[in-house]
CSV table of C-alpha atoms in Angstrom, one decimal:
chain,number,residue,atom,x,y,z
P,1,MET,CA,73.5,123.3,115.5
P,2,THR,CA,75.8,120.2,115.7
P,3,THR,CA,79.4,121.2,115.0
P,4,LEU,CA,82.2,119.1,113.6
P,5,LEU,CA,85.8,120.3,113.8
P,6,LEU,CA,88.5,118.8,111.4
P,7,HIS,CA,92.0,118.8,112.8
P,8,LEU,CA,94.1,117.0,110.2
P,9,SER,CA,97.9,117.0,109.5
P,10,ASP,CA,99.6,115.7,106.4
P,11,VAL,CA,96.4,115.1,104.5
P,12,ASP,CA,94.0,117.2,102.5
P,13,GLU,CA,92.0,118.8,105.2
P,14,ALA,CA,90.2,121.2,102.8
P,15,GLY,CA,89.1,118.2,100.7
P,16,TRP,CA,87.7,116.3,103.7
P,17,ALA,CA,85.9,119.4,104.9
P,18,ARG,CA,84.1,119.8,101.5
P,19,ARG,CA,83.1,116.2,101.5
P,20,TYR,CA,81.8,116.4,105.1
P,21,ALA,CA,79.8,119.5,104.3
P,22,ASP,CA,78.1,117.7,101.4
P,23,ALA,CA,77.4,114.6,103.5
P,24,LEU,CA,76.2,116.4,106.6
P,25,PRO,CA,73.7,119.1,105.6
P,26,GLY,CA,72.7,121.0,108.7
P,27,VAL,CA,76.0,120.3,110.5
P,28,ARG,CA,78.6,123.1,110.8
P,29,VAL,CA,81.9,121.8,109.5
P,30,LEU,CA,85.0,123.7,110.6
P,31,ARG,CA,88.7,123.5,109.9
P,32,GLN,CA,91.4,124.2,112.4
P,33,THR,CA,92.2,127.5,110.7
P,34,ASP,CA,88.6,128.9,111.0
P,35,SER,CA,87.5,131.3,113.7
P,36,PHE,CA,85.2,129.5,116.1
P,37,ASP,CA,84.3,129.2,119.8
P,38,PRO,CA,85.8,125.9,121.0
P,39,VAL,CA,82.9,125.3,123.5
P,40,THR,CA,80.5,124.9,120.5
P,41,VAL,CA,82.4,121.9,119.0
P,42,ASP,CA,80.6,118.6,119.4
P,43,TYR,CA,82.9,116.3,117.5
P,44,ILE,CA,86.5,116.5,116.4
P,45,PHE,CA,87.9,114.5,113.5
P,46,VAL,CA,91.6,114.1,113.9
P,47,TRP,CA,94.8,112.8,112.2
P,48,LYS,CA,98.2,113.6,113.8
P,49,PRO,CA,96.7,116.3,116.0
P,50,LYS,CA,98.9,119.2,117.0
P,51,ALA,CA,99.6,120.2,120.6
P,52,ASN,CA,96.6,122.6,120.7
P,53,ALA,CA,94.1,120.3,119.0
P,54,PHE,CA,91.8,119.9,122.1
P,55,ASP,CA,92.2,123.3,123.7
P,56,GLY,CA,88.9,124.6,125.0
P,57,LEU,CA,86.8,121.7,123.7
P,58,THR,CA,84.9,121.4,126.9
P,59,ASN,CA,81.6,120.2,125.4
P,60,LEU,CA,83.1,117.6,123.1
P,61,LYS,CA,80.9,114.5,122.6
P,62,ALA,CA,83.5,112.2,120.9
P,63,VAL,CA,86.9,112.2,119.2
P,64,LEU,CA,86.8,110.6,115.8
P,65,SER,CA,90.1,109.1,114.6
P,66,LEU,CA,91.0,108.9,110.9
P,67,GLY,CA,93.4,106.0,111.5
P,68,ALA,CA,92.5,102.5,112.5
P,69,GLY,CA,95.5,102.5,114.9
P,70,VAL,CA,95.1,105.0,117.8
P,71,ASP,CA,98.4,104.5,119.7
P,72,ALA,CA,99.8,107.9,118.8
P,73,LEU,CA,96.5,109.6,119.5
P,74,LEU,CA,96.2,108.1,123.0
P,75,LYS,CA,99.6,109.5,123.9
P,76,HIS,CA,98.5,113.1,123.1
P,77,PRO,CA,99.0,115.0,126.4
P,78,SER,CA,95.7,117.0,126.0
P,79,LEU,CA,93.4,114.2,124.8
P,80,PRO,CA,90.3,114.5,127.0
P,81,ALA,CA,90.4,111.6,129.4
P,82,ASP,CA,86.6,111.4,129.7
P,83,ARG,CA,85.6,111.5,126.0
P,84,PRO,CA,85.1,108.4,123.9
P,85,VAL,CA,87.6,107.9,121.0
P,86,VAL,CA,86.1,106.2,117.9
P,87,ARG,CA,88.5,104.4,115.5
P,88,PHE,CA,88.0,103.9,111.8
P,89,VAL,CA,86.8,100.4,110.8
P,90,ASP,CA,86.2,100.1,107.1
P,91,ALA,CA,85.9,97.3,104.6
P,92,ASP,CA,88.0,99.1,102.0
P,93,LEU,CA,90.9,99.8,104.4
P,94,THR,CA,90.7,96.2,105.6
P,95,GLN,CA,90.8,94.8,102.0
P,96,ARG,CA,93.8,97.0,101.2
P,97,MET,CA,95.7,95.6,104.2
P,98,THR,CA,94.8,92.1,103.3
P,99,ASP,CA,96.0,92.7,99.7
P,100,TYR,CA,99.4,93.7,101.1
P,101,VAL,CA,99.6,90.8,103.5
P,102,THR,CA,98.6,88.1,100.9
P,103,SER,CA,101.0,89.6,98.3
P,104,GLN,CA,103.9,89.5,100.6
P,105,VAL,CA,103.1,86.0,102.1
P,106,THR,CA,102.7,84.5,98.6
P,107,PHE,CA,105.9,86.1,97.4
P,108,HIS,CA,107.9,84.5,100.3
P,109,GLN,CA,106.1,81.2,100.0
P,110,ARG,CA,107.3,81.1,96.4
P,111,LEU,CA,110.9,81.7,97.6
P,112,GLY,CA,111.1,85.2,96.1
P,113,THR,CA,114.4,86.0,97.8
P,114,ARG,CA,116.1,82.8,96.5
P,115,PHE,CA,115.1,83.6,92.9
P,116,LYS,CA,115.9,87.2,93.2
P,117,ARG,CA,119.5,86.3,94.1
P,118,ASP,CA,119.7,83.6,91.4
P,119,GLN,CA,118.6,86.2,88.8
P,120,ALA,CA,121.3,88.6,90.0
P,121,ALA,CA,123.9,85.8,89.7
P,122,ARG,CA,122.4,84.7,86.3
P,123,SER,CA,122.1,81.3,87.8
P,124,TRP,CA,119.4,78.8,86.6
P,125,LYS,CA,118.4,76.6,89.5
P,126,GLN,CA,115.0,74.9,89.4
P,127,LEU,CA,114.2,74.7,93.0
P,128,TYR,CA,110.5,74.1,93.4
P,129,PRO,CA,108.6,76.1,96.1
P,130,PRO,CA,106.5,74.3,98.7
P,131,ALA,CA,102.7,74.2,98.2
P,132,SER,CA,100.8,76.8,100.2
P,133,SER,CA,99.3,74.0,102.3
P,134,GLU,CA,102.9,73.1,103.3
P,135,THR,CA,103.6,76.7,104.5
P,136,SER,CA,102.4,77.8,107.9
P,137,VAL,CA,101.5,81.5,108.2
P,138,GLY,CA,101.1,82.9,111.7
P,139,VAL,CA,99.2,86.1,112.1
P,140,MET,CA,99.7,88.1,115.3
P,141,GLY,CA,96.7,90.3,116.1
P,142,LEU,CA,93.2,89.1,115.5
P,143,GLY,CA,91.2,92.3,115.3
P,144,GLU,CA,89.3,93.4,112.2
P,145,LEU,CA,92.4,93.4,110.0
P,146,GLY,CA,93.9,90.2,111.3
P,147,THR,CA,90.6,88.3,111.2
P,148,ASP,CA,90.1,89.2,107.5
P,149,ALA,CA,93.7,88.3,106.7
P,150,VAL,CA,93.5,84.8,108.2
P,151,HIS,CA,90.3,84.1,106.3
P,152,LYS,CA,91.8,85.1,103.0
P,153,LEU,CA,95.1,83.3,103.6
P,154,LYS,CA,93.1,80.1,104.4
P,155,VAL,CA,91.2,80.5,101.1
P,156,LEU,CA,94.6,80.6,99.3
P,157,GLY,CA,95.4,77.2,100.8
P,158,PHE,CA,97.9,78.2,103.5
P,159,THR,CA,98.0,76.5,106.9
P,160,VAL,CA,97.0,79.5,109.1
P,161,LEU,CA,97.5,80.1,112.8
P,162,GLY,CA,96.5,83.2,114.8
P,163,TRP,CA,97.7,84.6,118.1
P,164,SER,CA,96.3,87.4,120.2
P,165,ARG,CA,96.8,88.7,123.7
P,166,SER,CA,93.4,87.5,124.8
P,167,PRO,CA,91.6,84.4,123.5
P,168,LYS,CA,89.8,84.6,120.2
P,169,SER,CA,87.7,82.0,118.4
P,170,ILE,CA,87.7,82.2,114.6
P,171,GLU,CA,85.9,79.4,112.7
P,172,GLY,CA,88.3,77.2,110.8
P,173,ILE,CA,91.4,78.9,112.3
P,174,GLU,CA,93.6,77.5,115.0
P,175,THR,CA,94.2,80.3,117.5
P,176,PHE,CA,96.5,80.8,120.4
P,177,SER,CA,96.7,83.5,123.1
P,178,GLY,CA,98.8,84.8,125.9
P,179,ASP,CA,101.4,82.4,127.1
P,180,ALA,CA,100.9,80.1,124.1
P,181,LEU,CA,103.1,82.4,122.0
P,182,ASP,CA,106.0,79.9,122.0
P,183,THR,CA,103.8,77.1,120.6
P,184,PHE,CA,102.4,79.5,118.0
P,185,LEU,CA,105.9,80.7,116.9
P,186,GLY,CA,107.3,77.2,116.8
P,187,ARG,CA,104.8,76.3,114.1
P,188,THR,CA,105.1,79.4,112.0
P,189,ASP,CA,107.1,79.8,108.8
P,190,ILE,CA,105.9,83.3,107.8
P,191,LEU,CA,105.0,85.6,110.7
P,192,VAL,CA,102.6,88.5,110.0
P,193,CYS,CA,102.3,91.3,112.6
P,194,LEU,CA,98.9,93.2,112.6
P,195,LEU,CA,99.0,93.9,116.4
P,196,PRO,CA,97.9,97.1,118.0
P,197,LEU,CA,100.8,99.0,119.5
P,198,THR,CA,100.6,98.9,123.2
P,199,PRO,CA,103.3,98.9,126.0
P,200,GLU,CA,103.1,95.1,125.9
P,201,THR,CA,103.7,94.8,122.2
P,202,THR,CA,106.3,97.5,121.7
P,203,GLY,CA,109.5,95.9,120.5
P,204,ILE,CA,107.9,92.4,120.2
P,205,LEU,CA,109.6,91.8,116.9
P,206,ASN,CA,113.1,91.2,118.2
P,207,TYR,CA,116.0,88.8,117.8
P,208,GLU,CA,115.0,86.5,120.6
P,209,LEU,CA,111.5,86.1,119.1
P,210,PHE,CA,112.9,85.5,115.6
P,211,GLY,CA,114.9,82.6,117.0
P,212,ARG,CA,111.7,80.8,118.1
P,213,LEU,CA,110.2,80.6,114.6
P,214,ARG,CA,110.1,77.3,112.8
P,215,ARG,CA,113.0,76.7,110.4
P,216,LYS,CA,111.3,74.8,107.6
P,217,LEU,CA,111.0,77.3,104.8
P,218,ASP,CA,114.0,77.4,102.4
P,219,GLY,CA,116.3,80.2,103.5
P,220,GLY,CA,114.7,80.6,106.9
P,221,PRO,CA,111.5,82.1,108.4
P,222,VAL,CA,110.1,85.4,107.3
P,223,ILE,CA,108.4,88.3,109.0
P,224,VAL,CA,105.9,90.7,107.5
P,225,ASN,CA,105.1,93.9,109.5
P,226,ALA,CA,102.3,96.2,108.4
P,227,ALA,CA,101.2,97.3,111.9
P,228,ARG,CA,103.5,99.9,113.6
P,229,GLY,CA,107.2,100.6,113.5
P,230,GLY,CA,107.2,100.5,117.3
P,231,HIS,CA,106.7,96.7,117.1
P,232,GLN,CA,110.0,96.1,115.6
P,233,VAL,CA,113.6,96.4,116.8
P,234,GLU,CA,115.3,97.3,113.5
P,235,THR,CA,118.9,96.5,114.7
P,236,ASP,CA,117.7,93.0,115.5
P,237,ILE,CA,116.0,92.6,112.1
P,238,VAL,CA,119.3,93.7,110.4
P,239,ARG,CA,121.2,91.2,112.5
P,240,ALA,CA,118.8,88.4,111.9
P,241,LEU,CA,118.6,89.0,108.1
P,242,GLY,CA,122.4,89.0,108.0
P,243,ASP,CA,123.1,85.8,110.0
P,244,GLY,CA,120.3,83.7,108.7
P,245,THR,CA,118.0,83.8,111.7
P,246,LEU,CA,115.5,85.3,109.3
P,247,GLY,CA,115.4,84.5,105.6
P,248,ALA,CA,113.6,87.7,104.6
P,249,ALA,CA,111.4,90.5,105.9
P,250,SER,CA,108.7,92.7,104.4
P,251,LEU,CA,108.4,95.9,106.2
P,252,ASP,CA,105.8,98.7,105.6
P,253,VAL,CA,106.4,100.5,108.9
P,254,PHE,CA,109.5,101.7,110.7
P,255,GLN,CA,110.7,103.0,114.0
P,256,THR,CA,111.4,106.4,112.4
P,257,GLU,CA,109.4,107.5,109.4
P,258,PRO,CA,110.5,108.4,106.8
P,259,LEU,CA,113.2,105.7,107.1
P,260,PRO,CA,116.5,107.5,107.4
P,261,ALA,CA,118.7,107.3,104.4
P,262,ASP,CA,121.5,105.7,106.4
P,263,SER,CA,119.4,102.8,107.6
P,264,PRO,CA,121.2,99.5,106.8
P,265,LEU,CA,117.8,98.0,105.9
P,266,TRP,CA,117.9,99.9,102.5
P,267,GLY,CA,120.9,97.8,101.4
P,268,LEU,CA,119.7,94.3,102.2
P,269,ASP,CA,118.5,92.2,99.3
P,270,ASN,CA,116.3,90.1,101.6
P,271,ALA,CA,114.5,93.2,103.1
P,272,TYR,CA,111.5,94.4,101.1
P,273,LEU,CA,110.6,97.9,102.1
P,274,THR,CA,107.5,100.0,101.3
P,275,PRO,CA,106.8,103.6,102.7
P,276,HIS,CA,103.8,102.9,105.0
P,277,ILE,CA,101.4,102.4,102.1
P,278,ALA,CA,99.9,99.0,102.9
P,279,ALA,CA,96.5,100.5,103.6
P,280,ILE,CA,95.2,104.0,103.4
P,281,SER,CA,92.0,105.6,104.8
P,282,ASN,CA,89.9,106.3,101.7
P,283,ILE,CA,88.1,109.7,101.8
P,284,ASP,CA,84.8,108.3,100.4
P,285,ALA,CA,84.7,105.5,102.9
P,286,GLY,CA,85.9,107.8,105.8
P,287,VAL,CA,83.3,110.5,105.2
P,288,SER,CA,80.5,107.9,104.8
P,289,TYR,CA,81.5,106.0,108.0
P,290,PHE,CA,81.9,109.0,110.3
P,291,SER,CA,78.9,110.9,108.9
P,292,ARG,CA,76.7,108.0,109.7
P,293,ILE,CA,78.2,107.8,113.2
P,294,ILE,CA,77.5,111.5,113.8
P,295,ARG,CA,73.9,111.2,112.5
P,296,ASP,CA,73.2,108.1,114.6
P,297,HIS,CA,74.8,109.5,117.7
P,298,GLU,CA,72.8,112.7,117.4
P,299,ALA,CA,69.7,110.5,117.1
P,300,GLY,CA,70.6,108.8,120.4
P,301,LYS,CA,72.3,105.7,119.2
P,302,PRO,CA,75.6,104.4,120.8
P,303,LEU,CA,79.0,105.1,119.3
P,304,PRO,CA,80.5,102.0,117.6
P,305,ASN,CA,84.2,100.9,117.7
P,306,VAL,CA,85.0,102.9,120.8
P,307,VAL,CA,88.6,102.5,122.0
P,308,ASP,CA,89.2,100.7,125.2
P,309,ARG,CA,91.9,103.0,126.7
P,310,GLY,CA,92.9,100.4,129.2
P,311,ARG,CA,93.9,98.0,126.5
P,312,GLY,CA,95.1,100.7,124.0
P,313,TYR,CA,92.8,99.7,121.1
């Protein structure tokens, strides 16, 4: 009998187990607290796995990751080196992320910080925002999430650019890669980070990079980070928001989560903070997606969306 082990932290593992049992009749669905022989486990479904998550799983066929990002999972010291890791790719999660990105970009294009400050000062100043077509949005990271975001931003009328580590071709979107980062930044008013977190992208959102953004938008350029907290240097963001290098920032992720109460970001009126809620893995979509993968793989079909460990995503 095929066996699926759930090893989930900070989510409703019991609820996921019930849904998997309904979706996979004939598959033994186990939780980490159950008694079982590790050598019988074929698949493990993980989120924030503990140190012992992979102990004894010598016959494992695949590791299934609840998250779209796998940077933390790949750092697990006991992750089997010779087993494929499958990441979650889902239309619902993608749409939720695009909802966040477009809401933040539109807010900043409409000069939200300027009018927030005017409201606080009870000051009536009719400064008209630029049209979306006059505002250049640069999206860093052109995977599933980034590709969807650039398409939706283009529909909204923005001038949209994309940058990725390796060349990508997206119909209707001007794209840059690798060493063309400077050119990309120099034409960007609102920078959106949807990069995977790798050693090369850790700390990429720093003061030096902010200084290379175009200074056309009233108040200064803007960053939106909904990828990983490891991408950003928060002391640099605070500095840039204070001295005008950045006009504003929308941040959904942080170097330490929860964001410490003494972080100066909390007190900045041009920093817009949300507690890592831009996109969530929906239980209905997740169970449907991974159940299909398990059934197909047991029938001899290849696994989709397998992580390239060399690239980190």
